[in-house]
Amino acid sequence: MDNAIYVGVSRQMVLRREMDIIANNIANLDTNGFKVESLMQKTDPGAPAVTLGGPRPVKFVAADMVARDFGQGAMNKTGAPLDMAIEGEGFFQIQTANGPRFTRDGRFTTDQTGRVVTQSGQPVLDDGGGEILIDAEKGQVSIGADGTMSQGNERVGKIGMYAFANQSALEKAGDNTFRNSSNLQPQAATTAKLRQGYLETSNVKPVLEITRMVEVSRAYESTAKMIDAEADLSRRSVERLGRVQ
């Protein structure tokens, strides 16, 4: 009976973690370029609390990893000249104090020196890994589907779009960015297209996430009832043994 309680508690711990992830998905419903996440689970064999007639080993529930869906979000037209969205697989690369980061959030602007930067002031890198400078006096910026930036007839740079052969190489780094946690080198995203004046919305599906939240809540309540029932059974068994003696 103790084994069943311990397994139930391990299940509840995983469900709480899953609920946190779902809540984070919903909280980022309006975050540009956000990618929905889900929790993977696994069994974790462990020594049983009671060995008489019980299974060996006992299989507890454990969180395995967080899976991320990099599927395309919808395109939201803004008309702002430095708002950009990637259609297809690929990421923008930005430079931070902790090294290069990758993002799908294309809300860009310029700083006082004319550099193309993120909303946090981090430089957006071109296809060669360098910064991009824009001279405001040269007029409106136009951006082609391949990322080429022009002012009039003058080419001023090319927005870098990078892809990874295995997207599991990317892990969250905060501020809606990812870092490369492997030895894989990013490659040019040759099949991706850049759309100027658009932003990619989150790919979170609110109805699906709310449904998942209800399912997790019900599973947690069901597990709690099972634990209570097992604890009550254990208590009554001890009481009966005491009366027999």
CSV table of C-alpha atoms in Angstrom, one decimal:
chain,number,residue,atom,x,y,z
A,1,MET,CA,0.0,0.0,0.0
A,2,ASP,CA,2.9,2.4,0.8
A,3,ASN,CA,4.2,1.7,-2.8
A,4,ALA,CA,0.9,2.9,-4.3
A,5,ILE,CA,1.0,6.1,-2.3
A,6,TYR,CA,4.6,6.8,-3.3
A,7,VAL,CA,3.8,6.2,-6.9
A,8,GLY,CA,0.7,8.5,-6.6
A,9,VAL,CA,2.8,11.3,-5.1
A,10,SER,CA,5.4,11.0,-7.9
A,11,ARG,CA,2.5,11.3,-10.4
A,12,GLN,CA,1.2,14.4,-8.7
A,13,MET,CA,4.7,16.0,-8.8
A,14,VAL,CA,4.8,15.5,-12.5
A,15,LEU,CA,1.3,16.8,-13.0
A,16,ARG,CA,2.2,20.0,-11.1
A,17,ARG,CA,5.2,20.5,-13.4
A,18,GLU,CA,3.0,19.9,-16.4
A,19,MET,CA,0.4,22.4,-15.1
A,20,ASP,CA,3.2,25.0,-14.8
A,21,ILE,CA,4.2,24.5,-18.4
A,22,ILE,CA,0.6,24.8,-19.6
A,23,ALA,CA,0.2,28.0,-17.6
A,24,ASN,CA,3.3,29.4,-19.2
A,25,ASN,CA,2.0,28.6,-22.6
A,26,ILE,CA,-1.2,30.4,-21.9
A,27,ALA,CA,0.7,33.4,-20.4
A,28,ASN,CA,2.7,33.7,-23.7
A,29,LEU,CA,-0.3,33.5,-26.0
A,30,ASP,CA,0.4,37.0,-27.2
A,31,THR,CA,4.2,36.7,-27.2
A,32,ASN,CA,5.6,37.1,-30.7
A,33,GLY,CA,7.4,34.0,-32.0
A,34,PHE,CA,6.7,32.0,-28.8
A,35,LYS,CA,6.8,28.2,-29.3
A,36,VAL,CA,4.4,26.0,-27.4
A,37,GLU,CA,5.9,23.5,-24.9
A,38,SER,CA,4.8,20.2,-23.4
A,39,LEU,CA,6.2,17.9,-20.8
A,40,MET,CA,7.4,14.4,-21.7
A,41,GLN,CA,7.2,11.7,-19.0
A,42,LYS,CA,8.9,8.4,-18.2
A,43,THR,CA,8.9,5.6,-15.7
A,44,ASP,CA,11.6,5.7,-13.0
A,45,PRO,CA,12.2,2.3,-11.5
A,46,GLY,CA,12.9,2.3,-7.7
A,47,ALA,CA,13.2,0.0,-4.8
A,48,PRO,CA,9.8,-0.8,-3.2
A,49,ALA,CA,8.9,0.4,0.3
A,50,VAL,CA,7.4,-3.0,1.1
A,51,THR,CA,8.8,-6.2,-0.6
A,52,LEU,CA,6.3,-8.8,0.5
A,53,GLY,CA,4.4,-9.8,-2.7
A,54,GLY,CA,5.0,-6.5,-4.3
A,55,PRO,CA,6.4,-5.8,-7.8
A,56,ARG,CA,10.2,-5.2,-8.1
A,57,PRO,CA,11.1,-2.6,-9.0
A,58,VAL,CA,8.3,-0.2,-8.4
A,59,LYS,CA,7.9,2.1,-11.4
A,60,PHE,CA,7.5,5.7,-10.3
A,61,VAL,CA,6.4,8.6,-12.6
A,62,ALA,CA,9.1,11.1,-13.5
A,63,ALA,CA,9.4,14.1,-15.8
A,64,ASP,CA,11.7,13.4,-18.8
A,65,MET,CA,12.1,16.5,-20.8
A,66,VAL,CA,10.3,19.5,-22.2
A,67,ALA,CA,9.3,19.1,-25.8
A,68,ARG,CA,8.9,22.3,-27.9
A,69,ASP,CA,6.8,22.6,-31.1
A,70,PHE,CA,8.7,24.9,-33.5
A,71,GLY,CA,5.7,25.0,-35.9
A,72,GLN,CA,4.8,28.2,-37.7
A,73,GLY,CA,2.8,30.8,-36.0
A,74,ALA,CA,0.3,33.0,-37.8
A,75,MET,CA,1.5,36.2,-39.6
A,76,ASN,CA,0.2,39.5,-38.1
A,77,LYS,CA,0.5,42.5,-40.4
A,78,THR,CA,1.8,45.6,-38.6
A,79,GLY,CA,3.2,47.7,-41.5
A,80,ALA,CA,6.2,48.8,-39.5
A,81,PRO,CA,9.3,48.8,-41.7
A,82,LEU,CA,11.6,47.0,-39.2
A,83,ASP,CA,9.0,44.4,-38.1
A,84,MET,CA,10.0,41.1,-39.6
A,85,ALA,CA,8.7,37.6,-39.6
A,86,ILE,CA,10.3,34.4,-40.9
A,87,GLU,CA,8.1,32.1,-43.0
A,88,GLY,CA,9.5,28.6,-42.7
A,89,GLU,CA,12.3,27.2,-40.6
A,90,GLY,CA,14.8,29.6,-39.3
A,91,PHE,CA,15.8,32.1,-36.6
A,92,PHE,CA,17.2,35.6,-36.3
A,93,GLN,CA,20.5,35.8,-34.6
A,94,ILE,CA,21.2,38.5,-32.1
A,95,GLN,CA,24.3,39.4,-30.1
A,96,THR,CA,24.1,39.5,-26.3
A,97,ALA,CA,26.5,40.0,-23.4
A,98,ASN,CA,26.4,36.2,-22.9
A,99,GLY,CA,27.0,35.3,-26.6
A,100,PRO,CA,24.8,34.8,-29.7
A,101,ARG,CA,21.2,34.0,-29.2
A,102,PHE,CA,18.4,33.0,-31.6
A,103,THR,CA,14.8,34.2,-31.8
A,104,ARG,CA,11.7,34.2,-33.9
A,105,ASP,CA,10.6,37.6,-32.4
A,106,GLY,CA,11.2,40.1,-35.2
A,107,ARG,CA,10.2,43.3,-33.4
A,108,PHE,CA,13.3,45.3,-34.4
A,109,THR,CA,14.1,49.0,-34.3
A,110,THR,CA,17.3,51.1,-34.5
A,111,ASP,CA,19.4,52.7,-31.7
A,112,GLN,CA,21.0,56.1,-31.6
A,113,THR,CA,23.9,54.9,-33.8
A,114,GLY,CA,21.6,53.4,-36.5
A,115,ARG,CA,22.2,49.8,-35.6
A,116,VAL,CA,19.3,47.4,-36.1
A,117,VAL,CA,18.5,46.1,-32.6
A,118,THR,CA,15.9,44.2,-30.6
A,119,GLN,CA,13.5,45.9,-28.2
A,120,SER,CA,16.1,45.2,-25.5
A,121,GLY,CA,18.8,47.0,-27.5
A,122,GLN,CA,20.7,43.8,-28.6
A,123,PRO,CA,22.2,44.0,-32.1
A,124,VAL,CA,20.6,41.9,-34.8
A,125,LEU,CA,23.2,40.2,-36.9
A,126,ASP,CA,23.5,39.9,-40.7
A,127,ASP,CA,24.2,36.8,-42.7
A,128,GLY,CA,27.9,37.1,-41.9
A,129,GLY,CA,27.6,37.6,-38.2
A,130,GLY,CA,28.1,41.4,-38.2
A,131,GLU,CA,25.9,44.3,-37.1
A,132,ILE,CA,23.6,46.1,-39.5
A,133,LEU,CA,23.7,49.9,-39.8
A,134,ILE,CA,21.0,52.1,-41.3
A,135,ASP,CA,21.3,55.7,-42.2
A,136,ALA,CA,18.0,57.4,-41.4
A,137,GLU,CA,18.8,60.2,-43.9
A,138,LYS,CA,18.8,57.8,-46.8
A,139,GLY,CA,15.1,57.1,-46.6
A,140,GLN,CA,12.8,54.1,-46.1
A,141,VAL,CA,14.2,50.6,-45.7
A,142,SER,CA,13.0,47.9,-47.9
A,143,ILE,CA,13.6,44.2,-47.2
A,144,GLY,CA,13.5,41.4,-49.7
A,145,ALA,CA,12.3,37.9,-49.1
A,146,ASP,CA,15.9,36.7,-48.8
A,147,GLY,CA,16.6,39.3,-46.1
A,148,THR,CA,18.4,41.8,-48.3
A,149,MET,CA,18.0,45.3,-46.9
A,150,SER,CA,18.1,48.4,-49.2
A,151,GLN,CA,17.6,52.1,-49.0
A,152,GLY,CA,16.8,53.4,-52.5
A,153,ASN,CA,19.3,51.7,-54.8
A,154,GLU,CA,21.9,51.1,-52.1
A,155,ARG,CA,22.2,47.7,-50.4
A,156,VAL,CA,22.8,48.3,-46.7
A,157,GLY,CA,22.9,44.7,-45.4
A,158,LYS,CA,21.2,41.4,-45.2
A,159,ILE,CA,19.3,40.0,-42.2
A,160,GLY,CA,20.7,36.7,-41.2
A,161,MET,CA,18.3,33.7,-41.1
A,162,TYR,CA,19.8,30.6,-39.5
A,163,ALA,CA,18.6,27.0,-39.2
A,164,PHE,CA,19.7,24.0,-37.3
A,165,ALA,CA,19.8,20.4,-38.6
A,166,ASN,CA,18.5,19.3,-35.1
A,167,GLN,CA,16.4,21.9,-33.3
A,168,SER,CA,16.9,20.0,-30.0
A,169,ALA,CA,20.2,21.8,-30.0
A,170,LEU,CA,18.3,24.9,-28.9
A,171,GLU,CA,17.4,25.6,-25.3
A,172,LYS,CA,15.6,28.5,-23.7
A,173,ALA,CA,17.8,31.4,-22.7
A,174,GLY,CA,15.2,33.9,-21.5
A,175,ASP,CA,13.8,37.1,-23.1
A,176,ASN,CA,12.1,34.9,-25.8
A,177,THR,CA,15.5,33.7,-27.1
A,178,PHE,CA,17.3,30.4,-27.5
A,179,ARG,CA,21.0,29.4,-27.1
A,180,ASN,CA,22.9,26.7,-29.0
A,181,SER,CA,23.6,24.1,-26.4
A,182,SER,CA,25.4,21.7,-28.7
A,183,ASN,CA,28.4,21.6,-31.1
A,184,LEU,CA,26.0,22.0,-34.1
A,185,GLN,CA,26.8,25.0,-36.2
A,186,PRO,CA,23.8,27.0,-37.5
A,187,GLN,CA,23.4,27.1,-41.3
A,188,ALA,CA,21.8,29.6,-43.6
A,189,ALA,CA,18.1,29.1,-43.7
A,190,THR,CA,18.0,29.0,-47.5
A,191,THR,CA,14.3,27.9,-47.7
A,192,ALA,CA,13.0,30.5,-45.3
A,193,LYS,CA,11.4,33.7,-46.5
A,194,LEU,CA,11.4,37.0,-44.7
A,195,ARG,CA,8.2,39.1,-44.6
A,196,GLN,CA,8.7,42.8,-43.9
A,197,GLY,CA,6.0,44.6,-41.9
A,198,TYR,CA,4.8,41.4,-40.3
A,199,LEU,CA,5.3,39.7,-36.9
A,200,GLU,CA,4.9,36.0,-36.3
A,201,THR,CA,2.4,35.3,-33.5
A,202,SER,CA,2.7,32.6,-30.9
A,203,ASN,CA,1.8,29.1,-32.1
A,204,VAL,CA,-0.1,28.4,-28.8
A,205,LYS,CA,-3.7,27.1,-29.4
A,206,PRO,CA,-5.6,28.5,-26.4
A,207,VAL,CA,-8.5,26.0,-26.7
A,208,LEU,CA,-6.1,23.1,-26.7
A,209,GLU,CA,-4.1,24.4,-23.8
A,210,ILE,CA,-7.3,25.0,-21.7
A,211,THR,CA,-8.4,21.5,-22.5
A,212,ARG,CA,-5.0,20.1,-21.4
A,213,MET,CA,-5.3,22.2,-18.2
A,214,VAL,CA,-8.7,20.6,-17.3
A,215,GLU,CA,-7.3,17.1,-18.1
A,216,VAL,CA,-4.3,17.7,-15.8
A,217,SER,CA,-6.5,19.1,-13.0
A,218,ARG,CA,-8.8,16.1,-13.2
A,219,ALA,CA,-5.8,13.7,-13.2
A,220,TYR,CA,-4.4,15.4,-10.1
A,221,GLU,CA,-7.7,15.2,-8.3
A,222,SER,CA,-8.1,11.5,-9.3
A,223,THR,CA,-4.6,10.7,-8.0
A,224,ALA,CA,-5.3,12.5,-4.7
A,225,LYS,CA,-8.4,10.4,-4.2
A,226,MET,CA,-6.4,7.3,-4.9
A,227,ILE,CA,-3.8,8.3,-2.3
A,228,ASP,CA,-6.5,9.1,0.3
A,229,ALA,CA,-8.1,5.7,-0.3
A,230,GLU,CA,-4.8,3.8,0.0
A,231,ALA,CA,-4.0,5.8,3.2
A,232,ASP,CA,-7.4,5.0,4.7
A,233,LEU,CA,-7.0,1.3,3.8
A,234,SER,CA,-3.6,1.2,5.4
A,235,ARG,CA,-5.0,2.9,8.6
A,236,ARG,CA,-7.9,0.4,8.8
A,237,SER,CA,-5.6,-2.6,8.3
A,238,VAL,CA,-3.4,-1.5,11.1
A,239,GLU,CA,-6.5,-1.0,13.4
A,240,ARG,CA,-7.7,-4.5,12.6
A,241,LEU,CA,-4.3,-6.0,13.3
A,242,GLY,CA,-4.3,-4.2,16.6
A,243,ARG,CA,-7.6,-5.7,17.6
A,244,VAL,CA,-6.6,-9.2,16.5
A,245,GLN,CA,-3.5,-9.1,18.7
